[in-house]
Coordinates of C-alpha atoms and ligand atoms in Angstrom, one line a residue:
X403 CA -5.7 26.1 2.2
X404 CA -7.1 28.7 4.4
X405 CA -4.2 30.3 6.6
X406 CA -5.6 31.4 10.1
X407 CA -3.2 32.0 12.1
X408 CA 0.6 32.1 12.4
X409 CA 3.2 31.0 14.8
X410 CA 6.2 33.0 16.1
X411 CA 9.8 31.6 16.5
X412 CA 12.4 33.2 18.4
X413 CA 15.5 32.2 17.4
X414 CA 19.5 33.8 18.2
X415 CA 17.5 36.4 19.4
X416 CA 15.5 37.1 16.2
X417 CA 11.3 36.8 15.8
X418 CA 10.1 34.5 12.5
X419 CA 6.7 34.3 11.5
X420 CA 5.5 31.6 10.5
X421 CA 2.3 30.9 9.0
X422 CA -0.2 28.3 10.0
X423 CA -2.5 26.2 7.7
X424 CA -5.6 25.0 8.1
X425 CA -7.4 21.9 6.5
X426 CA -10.6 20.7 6.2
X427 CA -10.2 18.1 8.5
X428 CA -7.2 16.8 11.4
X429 CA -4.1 19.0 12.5
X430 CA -3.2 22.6 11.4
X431 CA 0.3 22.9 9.5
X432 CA 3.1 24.7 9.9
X433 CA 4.4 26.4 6.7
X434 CA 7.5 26.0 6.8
X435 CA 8.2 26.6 3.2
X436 CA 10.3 30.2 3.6
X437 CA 12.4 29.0 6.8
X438 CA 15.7 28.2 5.7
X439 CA 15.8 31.4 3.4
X440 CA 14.7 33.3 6.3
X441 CA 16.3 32.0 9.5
X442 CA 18.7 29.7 7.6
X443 CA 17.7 26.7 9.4
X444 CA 16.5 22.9 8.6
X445 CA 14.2 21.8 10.5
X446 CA 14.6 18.1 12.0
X447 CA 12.2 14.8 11.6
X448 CA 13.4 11.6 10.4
X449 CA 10.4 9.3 9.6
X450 CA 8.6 12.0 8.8
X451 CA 6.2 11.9 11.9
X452 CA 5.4 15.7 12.0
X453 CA 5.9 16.7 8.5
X454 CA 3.1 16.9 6.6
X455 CA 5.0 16.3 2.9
X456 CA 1.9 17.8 0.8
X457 CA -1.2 19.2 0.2
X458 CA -3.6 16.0 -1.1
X459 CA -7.7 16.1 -1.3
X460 CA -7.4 12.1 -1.9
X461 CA -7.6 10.2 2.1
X462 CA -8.4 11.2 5.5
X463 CA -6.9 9.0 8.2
X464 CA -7.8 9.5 12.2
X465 CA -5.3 7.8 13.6
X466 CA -6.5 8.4 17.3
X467 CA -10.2 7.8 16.3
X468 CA -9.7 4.8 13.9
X469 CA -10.9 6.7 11.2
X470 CA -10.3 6.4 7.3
X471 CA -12.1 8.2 4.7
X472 CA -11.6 8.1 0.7
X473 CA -12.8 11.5 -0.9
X474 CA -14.7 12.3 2.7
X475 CA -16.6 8.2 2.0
X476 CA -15.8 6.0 5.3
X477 CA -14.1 3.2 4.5
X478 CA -16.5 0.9 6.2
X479 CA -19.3 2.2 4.1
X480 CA -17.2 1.6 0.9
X481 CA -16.2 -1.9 2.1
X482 CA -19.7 -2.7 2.3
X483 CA -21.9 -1.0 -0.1
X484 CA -19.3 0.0 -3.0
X485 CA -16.9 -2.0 -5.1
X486 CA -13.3 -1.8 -5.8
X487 CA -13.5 -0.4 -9.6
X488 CA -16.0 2.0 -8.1
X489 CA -13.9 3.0 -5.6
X490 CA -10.9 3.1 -8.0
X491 CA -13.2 5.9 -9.9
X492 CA -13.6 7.9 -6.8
X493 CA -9.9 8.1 -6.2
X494 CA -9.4 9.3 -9.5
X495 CA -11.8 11.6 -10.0
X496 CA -12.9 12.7 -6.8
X497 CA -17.0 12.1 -7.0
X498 CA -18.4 8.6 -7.0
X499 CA -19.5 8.2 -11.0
X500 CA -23.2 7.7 -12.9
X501 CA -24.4 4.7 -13.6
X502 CA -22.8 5.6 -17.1
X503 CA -19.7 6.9 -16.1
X504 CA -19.0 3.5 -14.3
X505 CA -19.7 1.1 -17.1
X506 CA -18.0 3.5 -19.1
X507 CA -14.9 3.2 -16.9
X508 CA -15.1 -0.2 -15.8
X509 CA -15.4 -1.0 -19.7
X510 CA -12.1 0.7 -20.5
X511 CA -10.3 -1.2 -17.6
X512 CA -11.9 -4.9 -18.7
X513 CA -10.5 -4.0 -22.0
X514 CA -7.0 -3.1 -21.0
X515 CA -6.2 -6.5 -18.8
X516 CA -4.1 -7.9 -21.5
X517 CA -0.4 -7.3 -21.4
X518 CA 1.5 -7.1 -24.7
X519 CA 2.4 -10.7 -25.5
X520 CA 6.2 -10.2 -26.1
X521 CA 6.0 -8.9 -22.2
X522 CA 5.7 -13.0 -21.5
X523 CA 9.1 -13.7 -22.3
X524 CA 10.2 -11.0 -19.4
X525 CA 8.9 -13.6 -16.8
X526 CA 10.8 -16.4 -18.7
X527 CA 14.1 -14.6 -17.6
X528 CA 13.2 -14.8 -13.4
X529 CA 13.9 -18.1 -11.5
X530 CA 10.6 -19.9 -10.7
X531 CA 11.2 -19.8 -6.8
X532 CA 11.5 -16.0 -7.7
X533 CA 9.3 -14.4 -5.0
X534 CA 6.3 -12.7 -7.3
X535 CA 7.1 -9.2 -5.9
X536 CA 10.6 -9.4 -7.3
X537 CA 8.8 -10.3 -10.6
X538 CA 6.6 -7.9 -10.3
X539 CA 9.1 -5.1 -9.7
X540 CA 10.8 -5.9 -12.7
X541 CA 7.5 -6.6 -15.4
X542 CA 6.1 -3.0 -14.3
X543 CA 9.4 -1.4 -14.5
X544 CA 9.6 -3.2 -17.7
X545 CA 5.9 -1.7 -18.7
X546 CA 7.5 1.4 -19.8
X547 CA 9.6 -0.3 -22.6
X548 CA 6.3 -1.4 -24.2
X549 CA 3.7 1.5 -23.4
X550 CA 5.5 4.1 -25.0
X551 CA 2.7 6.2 -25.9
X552 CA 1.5 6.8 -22.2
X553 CA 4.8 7.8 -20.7
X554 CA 4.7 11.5 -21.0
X555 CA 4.0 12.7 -17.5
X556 CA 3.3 16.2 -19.0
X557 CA 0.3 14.8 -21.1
X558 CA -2.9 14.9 -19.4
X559 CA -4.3 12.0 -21.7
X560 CA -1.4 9.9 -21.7
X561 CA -1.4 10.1 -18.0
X562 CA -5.1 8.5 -17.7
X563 CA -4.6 6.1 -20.6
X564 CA -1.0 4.9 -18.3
X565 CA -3.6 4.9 -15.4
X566 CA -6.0 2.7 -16.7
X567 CA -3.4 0.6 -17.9
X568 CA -1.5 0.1 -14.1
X569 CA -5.1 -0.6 -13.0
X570 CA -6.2 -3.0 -15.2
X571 CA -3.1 -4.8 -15.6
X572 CA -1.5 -5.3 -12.5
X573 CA -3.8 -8.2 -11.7
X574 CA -2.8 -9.9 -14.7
X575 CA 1.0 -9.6 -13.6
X576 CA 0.0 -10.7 -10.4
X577 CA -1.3 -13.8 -11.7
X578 CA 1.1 -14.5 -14.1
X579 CA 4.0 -14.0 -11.7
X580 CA 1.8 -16.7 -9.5
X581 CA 1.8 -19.0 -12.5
X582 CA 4.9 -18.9 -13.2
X583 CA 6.2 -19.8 -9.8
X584 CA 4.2 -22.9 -9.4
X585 CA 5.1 -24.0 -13.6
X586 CA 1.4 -23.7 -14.4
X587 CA 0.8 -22.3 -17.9
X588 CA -0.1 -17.8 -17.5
X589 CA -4.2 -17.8 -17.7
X590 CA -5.4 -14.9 -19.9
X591 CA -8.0 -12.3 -18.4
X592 CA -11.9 -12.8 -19.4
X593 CA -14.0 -10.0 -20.5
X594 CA -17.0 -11.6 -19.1
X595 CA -15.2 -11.8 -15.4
X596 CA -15.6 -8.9 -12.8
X597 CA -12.5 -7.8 -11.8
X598 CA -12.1 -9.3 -8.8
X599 CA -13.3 -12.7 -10.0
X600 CA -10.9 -12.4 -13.2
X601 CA -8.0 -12.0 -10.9
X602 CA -9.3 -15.3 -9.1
X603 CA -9.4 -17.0 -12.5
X604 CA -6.2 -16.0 -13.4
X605 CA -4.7 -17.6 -10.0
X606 CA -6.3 -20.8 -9.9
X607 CA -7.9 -21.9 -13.4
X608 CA -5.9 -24.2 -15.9
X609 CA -6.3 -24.7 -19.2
X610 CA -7.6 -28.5 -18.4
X611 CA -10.7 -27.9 -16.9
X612 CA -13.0 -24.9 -16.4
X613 CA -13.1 -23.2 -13.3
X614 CA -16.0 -21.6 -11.4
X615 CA -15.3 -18.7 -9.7
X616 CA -17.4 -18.5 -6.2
X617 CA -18.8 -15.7 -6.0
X618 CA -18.3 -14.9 -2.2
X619 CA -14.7 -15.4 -2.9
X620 CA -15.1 -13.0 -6.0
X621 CA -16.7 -10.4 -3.4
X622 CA -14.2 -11.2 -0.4
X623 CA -11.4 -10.4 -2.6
X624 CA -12.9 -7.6 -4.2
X625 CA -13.7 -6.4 -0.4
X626 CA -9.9 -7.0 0.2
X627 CA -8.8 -4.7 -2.8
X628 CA -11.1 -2.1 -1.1
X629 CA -9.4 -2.0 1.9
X630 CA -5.5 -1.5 0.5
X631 CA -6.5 1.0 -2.1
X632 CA -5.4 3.6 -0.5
X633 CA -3.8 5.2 3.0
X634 CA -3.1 9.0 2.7
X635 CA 1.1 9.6 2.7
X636 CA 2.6 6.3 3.3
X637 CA 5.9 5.3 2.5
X638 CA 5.3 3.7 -0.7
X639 CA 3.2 6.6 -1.4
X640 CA 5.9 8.6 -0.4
X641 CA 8.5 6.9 -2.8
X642 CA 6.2 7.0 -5.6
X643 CA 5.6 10.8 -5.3
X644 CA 9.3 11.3 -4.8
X645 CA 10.0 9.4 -8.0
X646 CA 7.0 11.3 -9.8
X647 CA 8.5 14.7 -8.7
X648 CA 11.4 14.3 -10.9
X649 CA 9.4 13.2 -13.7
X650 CA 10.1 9.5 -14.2
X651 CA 7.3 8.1 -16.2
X652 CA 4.6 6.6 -14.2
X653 CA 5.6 2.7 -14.9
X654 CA 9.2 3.5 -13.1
X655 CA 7.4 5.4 -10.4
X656 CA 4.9 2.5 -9.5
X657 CA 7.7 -0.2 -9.5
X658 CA 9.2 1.7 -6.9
X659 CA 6.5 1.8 -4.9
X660 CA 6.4 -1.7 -5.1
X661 CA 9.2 -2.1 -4.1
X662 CA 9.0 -0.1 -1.2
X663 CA 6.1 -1.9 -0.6
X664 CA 7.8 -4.8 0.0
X665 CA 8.8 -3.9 3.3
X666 CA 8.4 -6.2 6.4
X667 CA 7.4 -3.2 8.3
X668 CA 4.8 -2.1 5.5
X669 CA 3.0 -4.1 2.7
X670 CA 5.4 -7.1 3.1
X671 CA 3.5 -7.5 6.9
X672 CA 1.0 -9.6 5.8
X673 CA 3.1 -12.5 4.8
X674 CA 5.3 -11.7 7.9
X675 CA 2.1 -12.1 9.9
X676 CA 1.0 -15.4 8.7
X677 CA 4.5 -17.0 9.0
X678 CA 4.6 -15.5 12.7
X679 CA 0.7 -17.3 13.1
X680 CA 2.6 -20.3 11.8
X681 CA 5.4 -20.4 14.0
X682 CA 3.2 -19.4 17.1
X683 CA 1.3 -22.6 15.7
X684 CA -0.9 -23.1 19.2
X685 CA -2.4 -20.8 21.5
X686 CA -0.9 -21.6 24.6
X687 CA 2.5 -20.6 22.3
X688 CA 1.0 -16.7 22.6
X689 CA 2.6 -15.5 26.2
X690 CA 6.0 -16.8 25.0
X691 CA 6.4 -14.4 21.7
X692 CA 4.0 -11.4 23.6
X693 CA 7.0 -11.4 25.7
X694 CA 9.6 -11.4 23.0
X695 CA 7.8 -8.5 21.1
X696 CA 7.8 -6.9 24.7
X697 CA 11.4 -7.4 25.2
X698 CA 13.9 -4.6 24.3
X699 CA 16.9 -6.9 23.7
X700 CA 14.5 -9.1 21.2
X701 CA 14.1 -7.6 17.7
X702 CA 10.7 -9.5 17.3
X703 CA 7.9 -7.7 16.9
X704 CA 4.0 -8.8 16.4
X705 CA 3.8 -8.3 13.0
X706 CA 0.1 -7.1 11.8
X707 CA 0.0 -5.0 15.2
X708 CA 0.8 -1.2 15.5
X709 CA 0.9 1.4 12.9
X710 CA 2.2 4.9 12.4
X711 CA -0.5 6.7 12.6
X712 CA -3.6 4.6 14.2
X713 CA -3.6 4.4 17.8
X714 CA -7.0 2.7 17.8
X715 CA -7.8 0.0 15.8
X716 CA -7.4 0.6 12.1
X717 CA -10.8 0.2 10.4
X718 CA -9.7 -1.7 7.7
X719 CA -8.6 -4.6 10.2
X720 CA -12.3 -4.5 12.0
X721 CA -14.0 -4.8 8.3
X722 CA -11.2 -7.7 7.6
X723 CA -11.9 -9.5 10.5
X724 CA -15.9 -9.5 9.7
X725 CA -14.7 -11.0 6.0
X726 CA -12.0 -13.4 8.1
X727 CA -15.1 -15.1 10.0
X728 CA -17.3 -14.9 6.8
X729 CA -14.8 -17.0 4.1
X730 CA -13.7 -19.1 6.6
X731 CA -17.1 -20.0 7.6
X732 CA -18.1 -20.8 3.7
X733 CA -14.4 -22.4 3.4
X734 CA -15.7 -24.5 6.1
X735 CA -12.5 -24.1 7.8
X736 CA -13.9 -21.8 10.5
X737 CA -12.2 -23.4 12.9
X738 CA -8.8 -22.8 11.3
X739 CA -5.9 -23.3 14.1
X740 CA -4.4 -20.0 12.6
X741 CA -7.5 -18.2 12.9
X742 CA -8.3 -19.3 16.7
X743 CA -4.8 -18.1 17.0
X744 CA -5.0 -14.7 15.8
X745 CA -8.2 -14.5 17.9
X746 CA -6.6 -15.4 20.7
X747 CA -3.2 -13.1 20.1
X748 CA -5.3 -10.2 19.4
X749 CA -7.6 -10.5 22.8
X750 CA -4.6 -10.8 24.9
X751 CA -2.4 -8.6 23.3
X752 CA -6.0 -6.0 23.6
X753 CA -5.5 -6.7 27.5
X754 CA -1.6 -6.1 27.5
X755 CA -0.7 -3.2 29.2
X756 CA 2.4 -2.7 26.9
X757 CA -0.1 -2.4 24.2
X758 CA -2.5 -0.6 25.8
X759 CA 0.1 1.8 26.5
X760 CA 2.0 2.4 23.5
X761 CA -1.1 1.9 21.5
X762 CA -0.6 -1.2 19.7
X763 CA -3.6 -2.7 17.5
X764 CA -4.3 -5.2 14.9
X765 CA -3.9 -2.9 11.6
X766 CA -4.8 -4.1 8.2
X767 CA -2.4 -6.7 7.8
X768 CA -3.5 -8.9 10.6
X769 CA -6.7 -10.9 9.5
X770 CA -6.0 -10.4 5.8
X771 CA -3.2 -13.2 5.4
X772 CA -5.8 -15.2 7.0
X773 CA -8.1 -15.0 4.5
X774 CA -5.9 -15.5 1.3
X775 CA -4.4 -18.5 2.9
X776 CA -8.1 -20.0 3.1
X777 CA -8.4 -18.5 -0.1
X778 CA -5.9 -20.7 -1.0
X779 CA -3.0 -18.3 -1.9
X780 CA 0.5 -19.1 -0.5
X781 CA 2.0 -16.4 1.8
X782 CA 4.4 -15.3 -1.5
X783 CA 1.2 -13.8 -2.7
X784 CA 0.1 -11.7 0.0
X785 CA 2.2 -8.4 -0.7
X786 CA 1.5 -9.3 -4.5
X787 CA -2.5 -8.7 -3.9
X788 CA -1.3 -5.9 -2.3
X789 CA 0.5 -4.2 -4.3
X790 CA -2.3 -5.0 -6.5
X791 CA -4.8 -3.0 -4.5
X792 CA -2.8 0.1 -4.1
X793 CA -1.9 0.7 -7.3
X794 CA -4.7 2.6 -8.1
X795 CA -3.6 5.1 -4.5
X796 CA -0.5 5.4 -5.7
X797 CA -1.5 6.2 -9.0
X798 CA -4.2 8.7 -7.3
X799 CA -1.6 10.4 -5.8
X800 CA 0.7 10.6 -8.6
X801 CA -2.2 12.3 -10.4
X802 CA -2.8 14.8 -7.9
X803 CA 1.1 15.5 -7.8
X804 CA 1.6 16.4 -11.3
X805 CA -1.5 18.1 -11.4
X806 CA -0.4 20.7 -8.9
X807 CA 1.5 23.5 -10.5
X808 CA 3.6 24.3 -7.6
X809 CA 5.1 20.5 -7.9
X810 CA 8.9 20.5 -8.2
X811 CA 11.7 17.8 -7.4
X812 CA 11.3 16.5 -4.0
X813 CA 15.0 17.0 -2.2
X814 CA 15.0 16.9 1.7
X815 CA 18.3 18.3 3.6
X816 CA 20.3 16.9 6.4
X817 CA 21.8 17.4 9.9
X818 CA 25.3 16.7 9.0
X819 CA 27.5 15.0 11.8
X820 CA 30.2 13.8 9.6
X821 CA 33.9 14.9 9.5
X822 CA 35.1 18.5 9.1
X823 CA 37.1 19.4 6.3
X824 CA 40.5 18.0 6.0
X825 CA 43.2 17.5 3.3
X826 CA 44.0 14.6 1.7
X827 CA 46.5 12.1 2.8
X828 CA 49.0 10.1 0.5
X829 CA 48.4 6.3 1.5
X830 CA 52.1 6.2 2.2
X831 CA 51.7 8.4 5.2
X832 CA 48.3 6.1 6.5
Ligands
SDX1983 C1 1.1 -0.9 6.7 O1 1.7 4.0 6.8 C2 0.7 3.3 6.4 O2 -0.4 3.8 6.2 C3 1.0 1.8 6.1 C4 -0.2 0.9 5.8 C5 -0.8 1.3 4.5 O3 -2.0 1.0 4.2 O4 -0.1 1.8 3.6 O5 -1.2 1.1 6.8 C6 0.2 -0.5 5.7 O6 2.3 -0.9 6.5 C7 0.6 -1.4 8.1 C8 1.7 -1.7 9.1 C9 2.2 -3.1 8.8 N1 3.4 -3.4 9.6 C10 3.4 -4.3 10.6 O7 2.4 -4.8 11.0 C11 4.8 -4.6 11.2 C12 4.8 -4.5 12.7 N2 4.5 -3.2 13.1 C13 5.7 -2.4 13.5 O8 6.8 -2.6 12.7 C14 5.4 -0.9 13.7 O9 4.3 -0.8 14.5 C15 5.2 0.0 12.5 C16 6.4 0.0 11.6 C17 4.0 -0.3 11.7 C18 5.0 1.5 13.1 O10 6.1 1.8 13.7 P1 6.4 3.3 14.3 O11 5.2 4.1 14.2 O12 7.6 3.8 13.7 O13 6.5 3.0 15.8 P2 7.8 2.6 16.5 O14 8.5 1.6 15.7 O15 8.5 3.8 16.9 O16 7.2 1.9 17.8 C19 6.7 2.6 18.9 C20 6.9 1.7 20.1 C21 8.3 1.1 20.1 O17 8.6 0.8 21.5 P3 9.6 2.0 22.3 O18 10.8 2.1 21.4 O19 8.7 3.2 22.3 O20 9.8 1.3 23.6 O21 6.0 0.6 20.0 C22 6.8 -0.6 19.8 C23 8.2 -0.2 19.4 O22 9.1 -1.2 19.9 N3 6.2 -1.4 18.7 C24 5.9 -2.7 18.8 C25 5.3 -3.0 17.6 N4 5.1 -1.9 16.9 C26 5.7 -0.9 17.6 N5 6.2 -3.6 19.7 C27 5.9 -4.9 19.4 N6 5.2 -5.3 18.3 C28 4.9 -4.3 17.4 N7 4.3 -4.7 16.2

């Protein structure tokens, strides 16, 4: 990081210097890495929304452009002329591969989609109506009490072998967690299925018939993948390097990103958004929850629109919608009431000066629901295939965390407003 400039602070009549950052692309930074030793002061920012929380060479995000880049690669170029596992590469390694550095890769992760077969009975032990991110939190949790030779964070191997197996297995829990909530028998992976279409198997074939994956669905959900697999320093990214940082083993640290994943406000808004399509159910239904998501006293709020850090429309959303119109169109459901809905919700909500002002637009979560409903997925599965997709981000980032050597344990400070000290009182004087 080049440092340019620096900025002064005057504080109780003292002068700090502090120094200023700059990266290749977005905001300078204020290091602020010296300030409590120097001026013995915190500084202040719940949510994070000024604090830069690391150094990272993984994503770019815009957020007043609308602009999302992977290893400097624009998303909408990826979305349309890569695929996932390729992609999955590029956020590992940082170059897009050779022809024989994909097959090479994409080899290693077809042959790692099995999970060990005593892992099964771990499902056995969840309720079926379990929701599948609850099952998932616990099976990848679990991972670590079977994949004992990739658990040491500190081993540069085991680290890529536990990478390739979070990538290449987490679609196989996915799919079994699926399964097992709707009492169908768990479908194994196929070595002769891409990975997208292998997931696809694993949802919907059954042992009593064979099943044909279409192959627009195969690329629709591969597309989908593509879009989640990474977003810079969000807060399931954030967990997950927090969890890294004190060097729990990279199967803990990726449950609780799912877990924080699960999140209304975050990865969990996609099944939030469908079931707020559903209860909207008509379009002339729209004005009446615009003006409960406009109303202070009224907790509801349109769920698949706003986002931390876009204030335009978040790219991922305009590729989704293009998919959106394509699947439905070959579902032959393209005039889907839910999908004339969210048309309609997004043009007027586009036109709404509370949007407009505060910035409001579709993000990534808002056409994708749409399209794994068509695809025939219930709403339970939407943060699963999620979760799914980011693994590899997260696992990006964890990479890039433990590879920097001035890592240590992430421990933020506080403003404290509780009580001042005070001595004890015996409860017969309360
Ligand atoms: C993801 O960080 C990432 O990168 C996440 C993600 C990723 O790939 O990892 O992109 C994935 O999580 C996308 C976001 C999915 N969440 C939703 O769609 C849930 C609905 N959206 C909101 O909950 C909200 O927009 C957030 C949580 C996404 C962002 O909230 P912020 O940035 O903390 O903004 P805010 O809550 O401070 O809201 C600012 C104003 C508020 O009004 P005022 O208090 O200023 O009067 O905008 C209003 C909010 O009330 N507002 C909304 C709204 N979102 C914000 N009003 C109505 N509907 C909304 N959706």
């Amino acid at each position: 990081m080049a440092e340019t400039k620096t900025a002064t602070l005057t504080l109780d009549g003292k002068t700090y210097e502090l120094p200023v950052l700059s990266p290749t692309s977005g905001p300078d930074v204020l290091d602020i890495r010296k300030l409590y030793s120097q001026a013995g002061v915190f500084t202040y920012d719940p949510g994070f929304t000024s604090t830069a929380s690391c150094d990272s060479t993984i994503t770019y995000i815009d957020g007043d452009k609308g602009e999302l880049q992977h290893r400097g690669y624009p998303i909408d170029q990826l979305a349309s002329q890569s695929h996932y596992l390729e992609v999955c590469y590029l956020l590992l390694y940082g170059e897009l591969p050779t022809k024989a550095e994909l097959e090479k890769f994409e080899t290693t992760i077809t042959r790692h989609t099995m999970i060990h077969e005593q892992m099964h009975y771990f499902f056995r032990g969840f309720r079926r109506d379990s929701h599948p991110m609850a099952t998932m939190v616990g099976v990848v949790g679990a991972m670590s009490a079977f994949y004992h030779d990739s658990t040491d964070v500190n081993d540069p191997r085991q680290r890529e072998i536990a990478s390739h197996r979070l990538i290449a297995k987490m679609p196989t829990i996915a799919a079994m967690a699926y399964k097992y909530s709707i009492g169908q028998p768990f479908v194994y992976p196929r070595n002769d299925l891409d990975y997208a279409a292998n997931f696809i198997h694993m949802c919907f074939a059954v042992p009593a018939e064979e099943y044909k994956v279409d192959p627009i669905l195969a690329r629709a959900m591969d597309r989908i993948f593509t879009l989640h697999a990474d977003h810079e320093q969000n807060a399931s990214t954030s967990t997950v390097r927090l969890a890294s940082s004190s060097g729990a083993n990279p199967f803990a640290c990726i449950a609780a990103g799912i877990a924080c994943l699960w999140g209304p406000a975050h990865g969990g808004a996609n099944q939030a958004c469908l079931e707020m399509l559903k209860e909207i159910g008509t379009v002339d239904r729209i004005p009446e929850f615009i003006a409960r998501a406009k109303d202070k006293n009224d907790p509801f709020r349109l769920m698949g629109f706003g986002h931390r850090v876009y204030k335009n429309m978040d790219p991922r959303a305009t590729v989704m919608k293009e998919s959106a119109d394509e699947v439905l169109e070959l579902l032959g459901v393209e005039n889907n009431p839910l999908l004339q809905v969210a048309k309609e919700l997004e043009k007027i909500a586009l036109s709404d000066p509370y949007f407009i002002e505060k910035k409001l637009f579709p993000n990534v979560d808002f056409y994708s629901g749409i399209i794994l409903e068509a695809m025939g997925f219930p709403t339970s599965m939407f943060t699963p295939i999620f979760a799914l997709s980011r693994t590899v981000g997260w696992i990006s980032q964890w990479k890039e965390q433990l590879g920097d050597p001035q890592m240590k344990i992430g421990r933020p400070r506080q403003l404290y407003l509780g009580e001042g000290l005070r001595d004890y009182t015996p409860i017969d004087e309360r």
